[in-house]
Amino acid sequence: MPPHAWTVHNPTGSRRVIVTKELPGSRWLHILTAADCRVEVCTSDTALTVDEIAGQIGDSCDGVIGQLTEDWSAELFAILAAAGAKAYSNYAVGYNNVDVNGATAVGIPVGNTPGVLTETTAEMAVALTFSAGRRICEADRFMRDGKYHGWLPSLFMGKRFHGETVGIVGAGRIGAAYGRMMVEGHKMNLVYFDLYPNEALEQYVSAYSAFIQARGEEPVTCRRIATIEELLALSDIVSLHTVLDDSTHHLINAERLAAMKPDAILINSSRGPIIDEAALVAHCRTHPQFTAGLDVFEDEPAMKPGLADLENVVIVPHIASASKWTREGMATLAAANVAAILQGYPLWSGDDVLPFLSGDVPQAAPSIVNAVELELHEKGT
Ligand code: DGY
């Protein structure tokens, strides 16, 4: 494989920052160069290996913006710290690819990019829901293959969403946004499974229900469900929005797929390994009325054997956050994280990211996931 290509911006900058893939927009680069950074950007599309990243870090580096496709292990953070680095940001809201404890152990703050993906990702989950439930991709292929010979009463019959039950697993920012879209857009009843109650979501649905009832429409409900089994059995649509960790790996397995309605829709725009993908392939083969919409895959970019042959599965290449606004916003937040840390500004926790997206950048790192742990680490507690 030929060596990866790199572009250097602001070569005389006094702080050396490595960016392991080209990022969209230009605000992120202005933020870094305004912080006197020399910015080295890998312009190849193929993912860098750990050895290639370590090689690029060399013996002097101040910070890195890395990708969810890279394994940021404790060993890599030790290499980064030995090169003098003080900052790392993932170009993603999810950070299951990052050993945060390993970073904390060597005193490196880890940034992520929350708040700018919420609606865009939820919108893609909605798009996948409709594509799967109304068989859009299958019908599109049918048209392109010249198989449409005239209107038929039962051609590509799919599901009606209005008034049905939608279940979300993980009612954080993105899950709740998806839930609201399905409730408001399609008057669905919402059930959710989460370790914590989402009172704001429950109140929102209750107020919305009162609003539509006052106009003579049927009420809608929102309920937190105690077990995942109960949620799966109740839901016509299940959308996964939980983080990936040991407790959610293969959360949806053969047994739980069997507990779902035979014509349910399963959507995953979080992380691939939350579904046992081989079990999903087997389930979709034996349940042709069951449909799935997947943005993420267990062994990304590979798919489990048989998945691509299934007509009842819609598959897209991890693009749920791929709107221009969101991807540029993610770049801005990742750069602001790194630039702020290198300038010694305070570390924020991602609750207020909008001021970073236009105008003057606040003197703070917008979202650092181990800010509290770093403080304890520095105090030696
Ligand atoms: C994330 O940010 O975690 C998404 O998976 C990619 O945008």
XYZ file of C-alpha atoms and ligand atoms in Angstrom:
388
model
C 0.000 0.000 0.000
C 1.454 3.456 -0.936
C 2.190 5.804 1.974
C -0.648 8.092 2.981
C -0.614 11.640 1.609
C -0.485 14.592 4.021
C -1.140 18.312 3.559
C 0.369 20.894 5.878
C -1.485 24.119 6.707
C 0.193 27.057 8.493
C 3.624 25.366 8.399
C 5.227 27.933 10.728
C 2.686 27.397 13.543
C 4.325 26.673 16.880
C 1.925 23.859 17.910
C 1.850 20.663 15.857
C -1.642 19.215 15.403
C -2.358 16.048 13.415
C -5.741 15.551 11.762
C -6.097 11.973 10.576
C -8.666 12.646 7.813
C -9.707 15.672 5.768
C -12.613 17.494 7.426
C -15.437 19.460 5.771
C -15.722 23.259 5.873
C -13.030 25.778 6.759
C -13.979 27.156 10.195
C -12.194 24.280 11.943
C -8.933 25.144 10.185
C -9.249 28.854 11.046
C -9.750 27.925 14.705
C -6.582 25.844 14.749
C -4.420 28.276 12.790
C -5.657 31.186 14.954
C -4.331 29.153 17.906
C -0.913 29.114 16.198
C -1.148 25.462 15.163
C 0.700 23.863 12.281
C -1.991 21.505 10.991
C -1.032 18.242 9.268
C -3.987 16.616 7.535
C -4.014 13.087 6.118
C -5.662 13.388 2.706
C -5.999 9.649 1.971
C -9.408 8.005 2.218
C -8.169 4.730 3.670
C -8.078 4.474 7.467
C -4.708 4.915 9.141
C -3.426 1.964 11.160
C -2.278 2.441 14.741
C 1.362 2.122 13.591
C 0.842 4.755 10.908
C -0.715 7.140 13.448
C 2.137 6.491 15.896
C 4.648 7.098 13.085
C 3.043 10.414 12.211
C 2.945 11.512 15.864
C 6.724 10.971 15.989
C 8.537 12.465 18.955
C 6.838 15.855 19.017
C 3.117 16.498 18.686
C 0.724 18.789 20.587
C -2.677 17.423 19.675
C -4.687 15.150 17.398
C -8.143 15.108 15.830
C -8.853 11.411 15.242
C -11.611 9.329 13.691
C -14.093 6.733 14.941
C -12.447 4.226 12.570
C -9.210 4.354 14.616
C -8.365 2.388 17.742
C -7.294 4.984 20.309
C -5.978 2.558 22.919
C -4.086 3.265 26.145
C -0.875 2.382 24.260
C -1.546 5.003 21.590
C -2.317 7.640 24.241
C 0.967 6.729 25.981
C 2.763 7.359 22.656
C 0.867 10.636 22.246
C 1.728 11.767 25.769
C 5.398 10.804 25.289
C 5.441 13.115 22.246
C 4.342 15.965 24.527
C 0.702 16.103 23.385
C -1.910 17.711 25.583
C -5.088 17.246 23.541
C -7.150 14.692 21.636
C -10.585 15.063 20.054
C -12.619 12.419 18.305
C -14.382 13.660 15.173
C -17.621 12.032 16.401
C -20.061 12.200 19.245
C -19.520 8.491 19.978
C -16.185 7.489 21.472
C -16.329 3.711 21.852
C -13.084 3.649 19.805
C -11.304 5.603 22.559
C -9.843 4.207 25.789
C -10.845 7.230 27.869
C -9.283 5.804 31.057
C -6.033 5.280 29.153
C -6.113 8.936 28.056
C -6.906 10.134 31.586
C -4.039 8.047 32.995
C -1.565 10.053 30.881
C -3.359 13.365 31.468
C -4.871 13.804 27.995
C -8.347 15.359 27.687
C -10.638 13.579 25.195
C -13.038 15.735 23.185
C -16.143 14.692 21.244
C -18.741 16.538 19.145
C -22.216 16.370 20.727
C -25.234 18.566 20.015
C -24.677 19.071 16.281
C -25.660 15.548 15.199
C -28.974 15.287 16.989
C -31.553 16.212 14.356
C -29.499 15.101 11.348
C -28.985 11.612 12.774
C -32.585 11.329 13.947
C -33.744 12.406 10.471
C -31.721 9.570 8.915
C -33.248 7.108 11.387
C -36.672 8.355 10.236
C -35.603 7.988 6.586
C -34.453 4.417 7.218
C -37.718 3.676 9.029
C -39.749 4.800 6.032
C -37.429 3.149 3.511
C -37.700 -0.169 5.348
C -41.396 0.022 6.252
C -42.542 1.194 2.800
C -39.982 -0.956 0.909
C -38.628 2.055 -0.961
C -35.222 0.662 -1.991
C -36.738 -2.635 -3.083
C -39.365 -0.784 -5.157
C -36.661 1.477 -6.617
C -34.670 -1.585 -7.747
C -37.876 -3.066 -9.221
C -38.422 0.073 -11.306
C -34.826 0.253 -12.511
C -34.927 -3.428 -13.464
C -37.863 -2.682 -15.804
C -40.222 -4.920 -13.817
C -43.080 -2.409 -13.464
C -45.755 -3.378 -15.949
C -48.716 -1.531 -14.443
C -50.482 -0.572 -11.216
C -51.559 -3.474 -9.010
C -53.641 -3.431 -5.813
C -51.074 -5.276 -3.733
C -47.743 -4.227 -5.216
C -45.155 -3.468 -2.494
C -47.589 -3.148 0.362
C -45.865 -1.831 3.448
C -46.685 -0.582 6.907
C -48.821 2.340 8.025
C -47.133 4.197 10.896
C -49.956 6.465 12.031
C -51.166 5.482 15.524
C -48.744 2.541 15.865
C -46.154 2.118 18.628
C -42.545 3.196 18.207
C -39.935 1.984 20.692
C -36.602 3.664 21.287
C -33.690 2.011 23.038
C -31.667 4.856 24.534
C -33.596 8.087 25.066
C -30.670 10.501 24.971
C -30.413 13.455 22.592
C -30.723 11.529 19.319
C -33.186 8.886 20.522
C -35.486 11.530 21.981
C -35.311 13.631 18.780
C -36.251 10.554 16.709
C -39.068 9.764 19.138
C -40.475 13.295 18.879
C -40.304 13.197 15.076
C -42.275 9.946 14.985
C -44.829 11.151 17.541
C -45.365 14.584 16.016
C -45.153 13.532 12.389
C -47.139 10.315 12.585
C -49.099 10.468 15.842
C -47.333 7.344 17.089
C -47.316 6.199 20.704
C -43.833 6.178 22.149
C -42.239 3.658 24.494
C -38.621 3.885 25.569
C -36.034 1.815 27.392
C -33.301 3.724 29.172
C -31.457 3.501 32.480
C -32.830 6.932 33.349
C -36.255 8.494 32.867
C -36.402 11.258 30.260
C -38.885 13.570 31.952
C -38.478 16.328 29.351
C -39.504 13.873 26.622
C -42.472 12.584 28.614
C -43.658 16.133 29.332
C -43.207 17.097 25.676
C -45.348 14.199 24.432
C -47.952 14.852 27.098
C -48.208 18.541 26.103
C -48.346 17.564 22.421
C -51.056 15.042 23.167
C -53.147 17.694 24.948
C -52.625 20.013 21.953
C -53.869 17.496 19.361
C -56.688 16.265 21.599
C -57.965 19.827 21.870
C -58.237 19.710 18.066
C -60.273 16.529 18.132
C -57.458 14.069 17.412
C -56.641 10.861 19.279
C -54.179 11.315 22.176
C -50.593 9.986 22.008
C -48.607 8.554 24.900
C -44.995 8.232 26.044
C -43.979 5.534 28.550
C -40.700 4.317 29.975
C -40.603 0.527 29.830
C -38.874 -1.535 32.512
C -37.360 -4.263 30.331
C -36.065 -4.451 26.821
C -38.125 -7.614 26.231
C -41.327 -5.743 27.021
C -40.360 -2.886 24.692
C -39.563 -5.294 21.854
C -42.869 -7.121 22.246
C -44.886 -3.882 22.279
C -43.242 -1.998 19.423
C -44.101 -1.911 15.732
C -40.842 -0.055 15.157
C -37.693 -0.300 17.298
C -34.913 2.239 16.848
C -31.550 1.821 18.601
C -29.884 4.936 20.023
C -27.753 3.600 22.828
C -23.973 3.851 23.250
C -21.835 0.794 22.528
C -20.193 -0.700 25.592
C -19.945 -4.151 27.186
C -23.551 -3.939 28.385
C -24.986 -3.162 24.926
C -22.817 -5.456 22.763
C -25.287 -7.808 20.961
C -28.155 -6.257 22.910
C -30.307 -7.371 19.984
C -29.580 -11.079 19.602
C -31.460 -14.061 18.117
C -33.623 -14.461 21.203
C -34.648 -10.814 21.302
C -35.292 -10.704 17.557
C -37.661 -13.619 18.087
C -39.419 -11.569 20.790
C -40.229 -8.800 18.298
C -43.421 -8.632 16.228
C -42.968 -10.710 13.038
C -43.547 -7.617 10.882
C -41.613 -5.163 13.066
C -39.077 -2.658 11.745
C -35.630 -2.524 13.379
C -33.472 0.586 12.873
C -29.845 1.010 13.904
C -28.033 4.331 13.512
C -25.900 4.010 16.668
C -23.159 1.362 16.489
C -23.115 -1.934 14.553
C -22.151 -4.391 17.318
C -25.321 -3.541 19.272
C -27.001 -6.022 16.901
C -25.777 -9.586 16.442
C -25.689 -9.109 12.679
C -25.438 -12.813 11.789
C -28.558 -13.426 13.906
C -30.307 -10.555 12.104
C -29.481 -12.096 8.713
C -30.942 -15.423 9.865
C -34.039 -13.701 11.290
C -34.694 -11.641 8.146
C -34.389 -14.769 5.994
C -37.066 -16.592 7.947
C -39.299 -13.527 8.533
C -39.824 -11.833 5.148
C -42.328 -9.381 6.693
C -39.707 -8.170 9.181
C -37.661 -5.219 7.891
C -34.511 -3.495 9.052
C -32.732 -0.226 8.267
C -29.044 -0.142 9.087
C -26.587 2.746 8.992
C -23.923 0.861 10.964
C -22.483 -2.656 10.824
C -20.869 -5.070 13.212
C -17.549 -5.374 11.324
C -17.676 -2.062 9.519
C -17.022 -1.532 6.641
C -17.698 -5.269 6.042
C -21.158 -6.797 6.269
C -21.963 -10.248 7.619
C -22.455 -12.855 4.843
C -25.935 -12.738 3.363
C -26.912 -9.275 4.609
C -26.520 -7.573 1.236
C -28.738 -10.213 -0.434
C -31.756 -9.511 1.749
C -34.573 -7.537 0.128
C -36.073 -6.718 3.530
C -32.997 -4.810 4.743
C -32.060 -1.230 3.799
C -28.355 -0.504 4.172
C -26.448 2.794 4.033
C -22.746 3.434 4.764
C -22.686 5.108 8.224
C -23.997 8.429 6.911
C -26.627 9.273 9.535
C -24.764 12.433 10.569
C -23.813 13.337 6.996
C -25.505 16.690 6.478
C -23.176 19.550 5.527
C -24.205 21.597 8.589
C -23.584 18.719 10.972
C -20.315 17.457 9.540
C -18.922 21.032 9.415
C -20.191 21.587 12.968
C -18.448 18.410 14.123
C -15.190 19.669 12.572
C -15.617 23.017 14.319
C -16.207 21.392 17.709
C -13.298 18.960 17.344
C -10.944 21.810 16.384
C -12.291 24.035 19.174
C -11.657 21.226 21.674
C -8.021 20.851 20.622
C -7.289 24.585 20.172
C -8.813 25.490 23.552
C -6.914 22.809 25.466
C -3.625 23.905 23.865
C -4.361 27.498 24.914
C -5.162 26.473 28.492
C -8.873 27.366 28.381
C -11.484 25.672 30.598
C -12.978 22.307 29.668
C -16.770 22.267 29.126
C -18.998 19.233 29.003
C -20.888 19.666 25.719
C -24.060 21.270 27.058
C -23.679 24.521 25.116
C -22.082 23.994 21.708
C -24.050 26.460 19.529
C -21.891 29.541 20.367
C -18.923 27.710 18.792
C -20.597 27.358 15.396
C -20.579 31.004 14.264
C -19.134 34.345 15.322
C -16.363 34.546 17.905
C -15.345 31.170 19.332
C -15.802 31.064 23.147
C -12.567 30.664 25.132
C -13.357 27.109 26.197
C -13.161 23.531 24.974
C -16.803 22.740 24.049
C -16.949 19.070 25.009
C -14.426 17.078 27.007
C -15.683 13.679 28.138
C -13.078 13.069 30.861
C -12.930 16.590 32.337
C -14.001 15.451 35.823
C -11.768 12.365 35.808
C -8.766 14.469 34.739
C -9.316 16.829 37.659
C -9.418 13.895 40.091
C -6.364 12.378 38.388
C -4.435 15.641 38.769
C -5.367 15.796 42.473
C -4.164 12.200 42.778
C -7.574 10.972 43.996
C -20.745 9.691 15.640
O -20.474 10.889 15.649
O -20.584 8.986 16.639
C -21.334 9.118 14.388
O -21.388 7.749 14.384
C -20.635 9.616 13.134
O -21.007 10.904 12.958
